[in-house]
XYZ file of C-alpha atoms in Angstrom:
78
model
C 130.553 18.037 37.558
C 129.772 20.452 34.738
C 128.357 19.001 31.567
C 129.858 19.810 28.193
C 128.099 22.307 25.964
C 128.053 21.852 22.184
C 128.450 24.767 19.786
C 124.761 24.442 18.930
C 123.740 24.514 22.601
C 125.894 27.608 23.185
C 124.342 29.326 20.177
C 120.807 28.517 21.357
C 121.769 29.635 24.878
C 122.973 33.026 23.614
C 119.917 33.488 21.401
C 117.524 32.614 24.234
C 119.235 35.012 26.675
C 118.984 37.783 24.062
C 115.351 36.939 23.286
C 114.035 36.680 26.850
C 116.351 39.232 28.471
C 118.430 38.747 31.591
C 115.657 39.845 33.955
C 112.918 37.577 32.595
C 110.898 35.548 35.109
C 111.844 31.849 35.055
C 114.702 32.701 32.689
C 116.723 29.549 33.328
C 113.724 27.283 32.657
C 112.908 29.180 29.459
C 116.491 28.962 28.240
C 116.668 25.248 29.101
C 113.548 24.654 26.976
C 114.955 26.792 24.146
C 118.116 24.693 24.120
C 115.950 21.649 23.542
C 115.739 20.174 27.009
C 119.296 18.826 26.932
C 120.219 20.943 29.982
C 118.439 21.561 33.261
C 117.569 25.047 34.452
C 120.315 24.678 37.066
C 122.904 23.752 34.392
C 121.832 26.784 32.366
C 122.116 29.085 35.400
C 125.582 27.727 36.238
C 126.743 28.077 32.620
C 125.670 31.725 32.700
C 127.526 32.328 35.968
C 130.708 30.748 34.603
C 130.535 32.945 31.503
C 129.926 36.014 33.673
C 133.004 35.165 35.748
C 135.072 34.735 32.568
C 133.982 38.152 31.313
C 134.917 39.777 34.615
C 138.387 38.210 34.454
C 138.869 39.347 30.864
C 137.739 42.881 31.681
C 140.117 42.962 34.647
C 142.884 41.773 32.277
C 143.536 38.766 34.485
C 143.421 36.314 31.598
C 146.785 35.859 29.849
C 147.077 35.882 26.089
C 147.615 32.462 24.531
C 151.288 31.678 23.918
C 152.621 33.203 20.742
C 150.060 35.966 20.337
C 152.155 38.700 21.914
C 155.155 37.692 19.811
C 153.057 37.942 16.646
C 152.670 41.698 17.077
C 155.300 43.555 15.038
C 157.970 45.267 17.154
C 156.846 48.743 16.091
C 153.322 48.054 17.433
C 154.307 46.768 20.909
């Protein structure tokens, strides 16, 4: 089961990925330490993979807009 990530953990995760770079040796361990040790290297790796999958879906336009957003666009802009 996936553990929940706080806003602070997500922020530290993003900062650590940017700092170390995606190709860094032992990246997941480094990011786990940067987060404060609240996540394991495996949890960090899985979180990254989930986010990667989300980005791929968004780029492929396979993620629907939340209800109401499309209707908020004025008719002349649709």
